[in-house]
Amino acid sequence: DYRHSSFKPKDQFHCAYSRGQQDEAETWFGIWNQVLHGASGIITWFAVGHPSMIRNDLTPGPGMRNIRSVADDLQSGYGRLFLGTTRRTDDFGVYYSPRSNHLNWLDKINGHDENWLRAVEQLHRYPRYIAYAEVEMGYLRETPPKVLFLPHVRSLSDREINELKDYVRAGGVLLAGTNPGLQNKHGILRKAWPLAEVFGLKRVPVLNTGTGKGKSVPVKITEVIEKLDFRDLKMSINKDLVGSGVKPNGARPLFLIGDKAAGFVNAYGKGLALYLNLDAMDLKMAGLDPKKDPGALLRIIGERLFAARNLRRGYEIRWAHGNPTFKVKRSTFLQQGAVVAEFIDSQARYLVFLRQGKGELAKQPLEKATLTLDKPAHVYEPRSGRYAGYVKELSLQFKRSVPHIVSLLPYAVKTVGIKVPGSAKPGANVTIVAAILAGKNTPAGRHVFALRVYQPDGTEARWFRKNYDTPHGRLKTTIQMALNAAPGKWSVTVRDVATGIQGKVEFQMQEK
């Protein structure tokens, strides 16, 4: 699952998976979506006779051709650019517990778990998914996130429980749905709830909460707790959705639904624990359609919590057609919504915007958005080669399902200078020197160069095609011409992948 690729070891590959869709836009979104979540390779399934992949006459079907077009796009230099960068995640962790997922599936409440994850995605942030094994090995002590979310994590080992307690004691913030750690690592119900003291709650027998058709009543905000202020919110929630399995034992109610406390806050050590005692995915909220925005309450709580704990991204994106949401139907979840990814490369930052489309790539509607940065930068849109200037805010326009890349550099790139010999003989070596030309006395950082060579008739000599990592924006390489190289004017282009700026030079190929 692409959501869990965050915790792959740095020295291992994680592959994007695609079996090729008849729908071109879905194929592009599906593969690029996984790449932007950390995948470093593509693996695909195919079978002879499958009409979408390989036909009986061994010709590629539309699905295979669609995958090839995505691969070509990645191999144009963008894949090399992102492989050498660090994908940034927010200081916000989401607990990954396969044991809990299996229990939820066996108990036929896996949809509830999926809904929690959809709500996390709708926060439009990049959480760091933290595997249970990492926690047992001390990850929360070595690299603790400011906020850790447990989405319906029922099954926890004793070691995990102790690590979570230490995490909160040391100053972490724990946000949990119902029943975290109520079962041990084997799925067996514990006699005592080991996280009761962390959340400041006591478990009580579960009573029938109603028919599910109860009246929606206004939410009452009790007070401002630990800078969490929800008093300006106007919400109505079905009172039947509130659980009755806990009561406060030191925790303070964050909000009430009727006379029932639906959210609790508890100080534990130097940290904080928040417990949501309701199904946060089935809420009726004023001004929001729960079918279109099922994660509304969790998103609002998350946004306020992030603001209180100063979890900032360095950019904000405003979609012209409203924030993308995810469909509830599980089978289509991975193919919905939008992705905003951030990559860090020394002095440079790269933002990639991707929104789901459907149909032919050439017929995709234009997506419009506004990007606001925390500080000005030299902004480039490399697909078009556009330089937007030294700005803090800019308008974006791009096709759906095609990843739109925005490069944020600390310096302006004027051009790419190239030098080659004026002429060459068939079979000879041709030395190519290229360099980023930036401002005066401005040392360039890492750049990726896409080298392409063209024959006198204008066709590309694809055997010379290569993408190069250049630590300081400088390249020196040699290509060997064939003994039967066509005489006439050959040309060499070097494109700076980060900016889309391209340099071109020609040389004369002599007769044999």
XYZ file of C-alpha atoms in Angstrom:
512
model
C 0.000 0.000 0.000
C 1.533 3.329 -1.056
C 0.544 4.968 2.245
C 2.987 2.768 4.103
C 6.006 3.322 1.893
C 7.262 6.045 4.219
C 8.991 3.599 6.537
C 10.931 1.649 3.912
C 14.656 1.380 4.753
C 16.746 3.974 2.947
C 18.906 1.323 1.284
C 15.967 -0.570 -0.209
C 13.736 0.082 -3.199
C 9.994 0.418 -2.972
C 8.162 -0.230 -6.233
C 5.082 1.442 -7.588
C 2.653 -1.142 -8.896
C 0.490 -0.867 -11.986
C -1.250 -3.402 -14.167
C -2.108 -0.769 -16.750
C -5.505 0.826 -17.183
C -7.464 1.356 -20.354
C -7.990 4.828 -18.924
C -4.839 6.821 -19.675
C -5.377 9.473 -16.999
C -5.965 6.842 -14.305
C -2.710 5.103 -15.236
C -0.764 8.351 -14.994
C -2.309 9.301 -11.680
C -1.948 5.800 -10.222
C 1.791 5.517 -10.928
C 2.781 9.121 -10.207
C 0.713 9.030 -7.004
C 2.891 6.182 -5.736
C 6.111 7.843 -6.898
C 5.184 10.970 -4.957
C 4.636 8.792 -1.889
C 8.199 7.469 -2.081
C 8.239 4.671 -4.657
C 11.599 4.407 -6.402
C 10.696 1.953 -9.150
C 7.770 0.665 -11.222
C 6.624 -2.935 -11.401
C 3.771 -4.007 -13.653
C 1.758 -7.157 -14.246
C 1.093 -8.402 -17.744
C -0.076 -11.572 -19.452
C -0.108 -12.635 -23.066
C -3.646 -12.485 -24.345
C -4.763 -9.809 -21.891
C -6.362 -7.167 -24.151
C -5.133 -4.247 -22.057
C -1.528 -5.417 -21.726
C -0.159 -7.858 -24.330
C -2.369 -9.092 -27.154
C -2.148 -12.596 -28.613
C 0.029 -11.294 -31.446
C 2.437 -9.917 -28.770
C 1.671 -6.282 -29.602
C 1.189 -3.973 -26.613
C -2.363 -3.139 -25.589
C -3.545 0.293 -24.422
C -2.681 -0.408 -20.786
C 0.922 -1.253 -21.620
C 1.205 1.790 -23.876
C -0.114 3.978 -21.065
C 2.500 2.590 -18.669
C 5.197 3.201 -21.290
C 4.135 6.852 -21.596
C 4.414 7.332 -17.812
C 7.827 5.636 -17.834
C 8.968 7.960 -20.625
C 7.883 10.944 -18.568
C 9.781 9.727 -15.507
C 12.852 8.916 -17.611
C 12.864 12.373 -19.152
C 14.745 13.442 -16.013
C 12.069 13.884 -13.358
C 12.692 10.438 -11.867
C 16.417 11.155 -11.556
C 15.676 14.542 -10.005
C 13.470 13.128 -7.232
C 15.594 10.040 -6.576
C 18.386 12.331 -5.420
C 16.205 14.379 -3.082
C 14.611 13.841 0.304
C 10.835 13.546 0.365
C 9.608 15.747 3.158
C 6.996 14.560 5.621
C 5.259 16.767 8.152
C 6.107 16.433 11.827
C 3.006 14.289 12.140
C 2.981 10.505 12.451
C 0.290 7.943 11.685
C 0.582 4.556 13.363
C 0.623 1.553 11.035
C -0.528 -1.620 12.779
C -1.173 -4.573 10.423
C -2.366 -6.665 13.379
C -5.101 -4.121 14.019
C -5.949 -3.986 10.333
C -6.391 -7.769 10.279
C -8.647 -7.659 13.336
C -10.727 -4.898 11.805
C -11.062 -6.952 8.636
C -12.087 -10.088 10.545
C -14.645 -8.114 12.533
C -15.913 -6.521 9.297
C -15.143 -2.990 10.462
C -12.240 -2.430 8.095
C -14.317 0.257 6.390
C -14.180 2.221 9.637
C -10.386 1.978 9.630
C -10.227 3.044 5.978
C -12.426 6.033 6.796
C -9.979 7.198 9.458
C -7.159 7.047 6.914
C -9.237 8.956 4.389
C -9.690 11.668 6.983
C -5.918 11.792 7.494
C -5.398 12.183 3.749
C -7.898 15.046 3.710
C -5.703 16.993 6.078
C -3.682 17.615 2.880
C -0.438 17.019 4.721
C 2.258 14.408 4.396
C 2.262 12.257 7.528
C 5.098 9.910 8.327
C 3.524 6.438 8.558
C 5.271 4.738 11.448
C 5.338 0.943 11.511
C 4.730 -0.992 14.731
C 8.134 -2.696 14.341
C 9.855 0.687 14.227
C 8.120 1.683 17.455
C 9.257 -1.516 19.154
C 12.821 -0.697 18.054
C 12.722 2.791 19.606
C 11.730 5.100 16.748
C 9.524 7.266 19.002
C 12.501 7.890 21.284
C 14.977 8.629 18.490
C 12.835 10.647 16.042
C 9.552 11.504 17.751
C 6.898 13.378 15.726
C 5.145 16.259 17.445
C 1.769 14.578 16.896
C 1.045 10.853 16.562
C -2.325 9.571 15.385
C -3.641 6.066 16.156
C -6.413 5.334 13.611
C -8.433 2.550 15.263
C -5.280 0.756 16.438
C -6.774 -1.965 18.624
C -3.913 -4.482 18.827
C -0.690 -3.382 20.546
C 2.079 -5.387 22.187
C 3.291 -4.614 25.702
C 6.458 -3.123 24.196
C 4.417 -0.823 21.951
C 2.305 0.280 24.906
C 5.412 1.204 26.919
C 6.926 3.098 23.993
C 3.700 5.092 23.519
C 3.611 5.980 27.219
C 7.216 7.156 27.122
C 6.474 9.164 23.965
C 3.676 11.133 25.634
C 5.581 11.544 28.915
C 8.457 13.120 26.967
C 6.155 15.733 25.396
C 4.461 14.038 22.443
C 0.820 14.531 21.493
C -1.240 11.367 21.008
C -4.517 11.535 19.072
C -6.569 8.352 19.015
C -9.832 6.903 17.841
C -11.727 4.405 19.945
C -10.214 1.370 21.681
C -6.453 1.856 21.154
C -4.488 -1.023 22.709
C -7.559 -2.738 24.091
C -6.247 -6.035 22.673
C -2.754 -7.503 22.923
C -0.502 -8.424 20.002
C -2.376 -11.718 19.569
C -5.720 -9.959 19.362
C -6.807 -11.192 22.789
C -8.889 -8.758 24.842
C -6.949 -7.419 27.817
C -8.511 -7.481 31.294
C -7.292 -3.945 31.954
C -6.870 -1.108 29.474
C -3.128 -0.258 29.584
C -3.567 3.232 28.070
C -6.246 4.329 30.518
C -3.840 6.509 32.516
C -2.464 8.124 29.359
C -5.914 9.251 28.219
C -7.160 9.921 31.757
C -10.152 7.660 31.190
C -11.780 4.623 32.740
C -13.567 1.973 30.747
C -17.154 1.157 31.623
C -19.604 -1.392 30.201
C -20.755 -0.411 26.724
C -24.431 0.491 26.557
C -26.688 0.673 23.538
C -26.085 4.130 22.111
C -29.258 4.232 20.032
C -30.642 3.333 16.657
C -28.334 5.535 14.632
C -31.312 7.696 13.687
C -31.048 10.046 16.603
C -31.466 13.773 16.341
C -28.481 15.918 15.453
C -27.768 18.323 18.256
C -25.354 21.282 18.441
C -21.891 20.574 19.750
C -20.997 22.320 22.995
C -17.398 23.486 23.311
C -16.414 23.341 26.955
C -13.264 25.483 27.147
C -9.910 26.289 25.552
C -7.564 23.468 26.514
C -3.850 23.499 25.721
C -4.427 26.242 23.105
C -7.079 24.096 21.379
C -9.893 26.535 20.700
C -13.012 25.286 18.895
C -15.461 27.881 20.204
C -16.030 29.412 16.770
C -17.207 26.129 15.263
C -20.884 25.479 14.663
C -21.480 21.750 14.384
C -24.432 19.435 14.704
C -23.791 15.755 15.357
C -26.065 12.743 15.722
C -26.005 12.028 19.432
C -26.363 8.268 18.759
C -22.858 8.263 17.295
C -21.206 8.988 20.639
C -19.776 5.971 22.405
C -20.427 5.133 26.049
C -17.479 2.856 26.779
C -15.400 5.363 28.782
C -15.787 7.968 31.464
C -13.313 10.631 32.590
C -10.775 9.766 35.251
C -8.692 12.929 35.159
C -9.339 13.853 31.500
C -11.215 17.027 30.594
C -14.027 17.020 28.027
C -13.047 18.904 24.887
C -16.587 18.984 23.511
C -20.032 17.626 24.341
C -22.818 16.299 22.138
C -25.971 16.831 24.141
C -25.016 15.642 27.598
C -22.360 13.181 26.367
C -18.639 13.924 26.240
C -17.418 12.987 22.771
C -13.832 14.191 22.985
C -11.385 14.190 25.900
C -8.032 15.847 26.571
C -5.562 14.700 29.210
C -2.141 15.987 30.244
C 0.288 13.122 30.795
C 3.855 13.891 31.774
C 5.028 16.678 29.468
C 2.670 15.582 26.703
C -0.967 15.473 25.784
C -3.446 12.726 24.849
C -6.681 13.327 22.903
C -9.393 10.684 22.678
C -12.354 10.824 20.277
C -15.234 8.798 21.650
C -17.335 8.745 18.490
C -17.348 7.724 14.871
C -15.808 10.858 13.400
C -16.631 9.753 9.874
C -20.462 9.903 10.077
C -21.008 13.443 11.209
C -23.528 15.965 10.023
C -21.851 19.333 10.204
C -23.295 22.712 9.432
C -22.368 23.775 5.919
C -20.631 20.481 5.077
C -21.934 17.462 3.203
C -20.765 14.327 5.073
C -20.990 12.302 1.845
C -18.569 14.634 0.075
C -16.461 15.531 3.117
C -16.576 12.512 5.465
C -13.433 13.491 7.370
C -14.563 16.984 8.292
C -14.380 16.787 12.095
C -11.049 14.972 12.210
C -9.631 17.413 9.663
C -10.774 20.380 11.747
C -9.346 18.880 14.941
C -6.097 18.112 13.134
C -5.782 21.596 11.675
C -6.335 23.226 15.070
C -3.966 20.806 16.731
C -1.274 21.470 14.122
C -1.684 25.221 14.598
C -1.448 24.893 18.390
C 1.717 22.809 18.078
C 3.191 24.983 15.300
C 3.285 22.264 12.650
C 3.771 24.344 9.521
C 4.472 23.286 5.949
C 6.122 26.326 4.375
C 3.449 26.615 1.697
C -0.314 26.763 1.257
C -2.319 25.656 -1.763
C -5.792 26.926 -2.634
C -7.615 24.869 -5.257
C -9.891 26.832 -7.568
C -12.491 24.045 -7.463
C -12.340 23.478 -3.709
C -10.220 21.117 -1.641
C -10.210 17.618 -3.166
C -11.951 14.937 -1.145
C -11.794 11.159 -1.280
C -14.674 8.897 -2.203
C -15.844 6.549 0.513
C -15.966 3.470 -1.735
C -12.894 1.490 -0.762
C -12.188 -0.030 -4.174
C -11.655 3.407 -5.702
C -9.945 5.112 -2.775
C -6.410 4.998 -4.130
C -7.505 6.594 -7.386
C -9.196 9.687 -5.981
C -8.379 13.144 -4.766
C -5.092 14.994 -5.047
C -1.488 14.850 -3.914
C 0.838 17.687 -2.971
C 4.385 16.425 -2.432
C 7.454 18.322 -1.262
C 11.068 17.335 -1.909
C 14.158 18.924 -0.344
C 17.523 18.982 -2.106
C 20.113 21.043 -0.253
C 19.305 24.610 -1.286
C 16.395 23.675 -3.563
C 12.790 22.683 -2.883
C 10.404 21.016 -5.296
C 6.618 20.962 -4.967
C 4.576 18.585 -7.094
C 0.832 18.965 -7.575
C -1.231 16.067 -8.873
C -5.001 15.844 -9.141
C -6.994 12.871 -10.389
C -8.405 12.936 -13.899
C -10.255 10.465 -16.075
C -10.148 9.676 -19.775
C -7.582 10.619 -22.396
C -4.634 12.635 -21.165
C -4.905 15.136 -24.014
C -8.521 15.903 -23.103
C -8.001 16.545 -19.392
C -9.511 19.755 -17.998
C -7.190 22.411 -16.662
C -6.725 22.532 -12.917
C -6.221 25.960 -11.373
C -4.720 26.732 -7.992
C -2.876 29.426 -6.060
C 0.403 28.709 -4.275
C 1.588 30.852 -1.352
C 5.107 30.294 0.006
C 6.493 31.085 3.440
C 9.254 33.160 1.817
C 10.104 34.287 -1.728
C 12.122 32.065 -4.041
C 13.137 31.931 -7.683
C 10.213 29.929 -9.023
C 10.286 27.777 -12.162
C 7.707 25.516 -13.807
C 10.003 23.065 -15.631
C 7.403 21.391 -17.847
C 6.896 24.680 -19.701
C 10.283 26.230 -18.888
C 8.479 29.217 -17.392
C 10.288 31.460 -14.916
C 7.689 32.982 -12.597
C 10.186 35.338 -10.962
C 11.377 35.889 -7.431
C 7.945 35.611 -5.834
C 6.049 34.457 -2.778
C 2.704 33.789 -4.464
C 1.803 32.552 -7.935
C -1.111 31.125 -9.884
C -0.838 27.597 -11.265
C -2.602 26.022 -14.213
C -2.085 22.436 -15.326
C -3.847 19.375 -16.665
C -5.285 16.784 -14.329
C -3.349 13.521 -13.873
C -0.148 15.170 -15.163
C 2.130 16.037 -12.210
C 2.863 19.750 -12.177
C 6.328 20.512 -10.800
C 7.288 23.815 -9.199
C 10.986 24.381 -8.489
C 11.978 26.807 -5.737
C 15.619 27.854 -6.059
C 17.730 30.347 -4.070
C 19.199 31.734 -7.305
C 18.081 32.430 -10.863
C 19.291 30.204 -13.691
C 20.056 32.302 -16.768
C 20.928 29.564 -19.229
C 22.730 26.272 -19.735
C 26.063 26.778 -21.478
C 27.367 23.968 -23.708
C 30.705 23.481 -25.448
C 31.565 20.794 -28.023
C 34.250 20.596 -30.741
C 33.275 22.361 -33.943
C 33.648 19.170 -35.970
C 34.175 15.455 -35.501
C 35.039 12.373 -37.519
C 33.040 9.136 -37.648
C 34.181 6.842 -34.848
C 35.727 9.697 -32.841
C 34.961 10.716 -29.284
C 33.079 13.988 -28.775
C 33.577 15.751 -25.441
C 30.567 17.685 -24.114
C 30.945 20.292 -21.384
C 27.823 21.899 -19.878
C 27.246 24.196 -16.919
C 24.489 26.144 -15.212
C 24.993 29.871 -15.677
C 23.524 31.612 -12.662
C 24.073 35.051 -11.159
C 27.529 36.490 -10.587
C 29.490 34.663 -7.895
C 26.514 32.326 -7.303
C 27.596 28.706 -6.882
C 25.002 26.325 -8.267
C 23.724 23.406 -6.222
C 22.788 19.952 -7.444
C 21.102 19.881 -10.859
C 20.026 17.071 -13.154
C 20.942 17.426 -16.838
C 19.063 15.597 -19.598
C 21.441 15.040 -22.528
C 19.959 14.466 -25.986
C 21.760 14.166 -29.341
C 20.115 14.670 -32.753
C 21.194 13.531 -36.225
C 21.309 15.766 -39.323
C 17.770 14.682 -40.359
C 16.402 15.870 -36.988
C 15.768 12.433 -35.484
C 17.136 11.720 -32.037
C 20.086 9.390 -31.632
C 18.415 7.670 -28.678
C 21.471 5.552 -27.894
C 23.123 8.698 -26.490
C 20.140 9.590 -24.286
C 21.144 9.915 -20.648
C 20.317 11.870 -17.473
C 23.200 13.055 -15.312
C 23.467 14.089 -11.671
C 25.655 17.196 -11.439
C 26.580 18.127 -7.853
C 27.409 21.732 -8.764
C 25.551 22.219 -12.022
C 28.575 21.261 -14.145
C 28.958 18.317 -16.502
C 31.790 16.879 -18.570
C 31.130 13.700 -20.499
C 32.177 11.955 -23.718
C 30.120 10.226 -26.390
C 31.580 7.992 -29.089
C 30.277 8.503 -32.610
C 29.588 5.449 -34.785
C 31.820 4.616 -37.738
C 28.814 5.064 -40.013
C 27.611 8.323 -38.405
C 25.713 10.379 -40.966
C 27.662 13.400 -42.255
C 26.196 16.857 -41.698
C 25.171 19.036 -38.774
C 24.522 17.207 -35.525
C 23.079 18.971 -32.496
C 23.383 18.454 -28.747
C 20.882 19.713 -26.190
C 21.272 19.758 -22.424
C 18.098 20.503 -20.454
C 18.211 21.510 -16.801
C 15.384 19.343 -15.430
C 14.697 21.600 -12.431
C 13.972 24.677 -14.535
C 13.221 23.379 -18.024
C 15.902 25.706 -19.430
C 17.748 24.135 -22.324
C 21.000 24.865 -24.098
C 21.742 23.783 -27.664
C 24.909 23.585 -29.758
C 25.803 22.100 -33.168
C 28.860 20.405 -34.582
C 29.769 19.206 -38.062
C 30.168 15.502 -38.729
C 32.727 15.043 -41.472
C 32.571 12.640 -44.384
C 34.289 9.289 -43.943
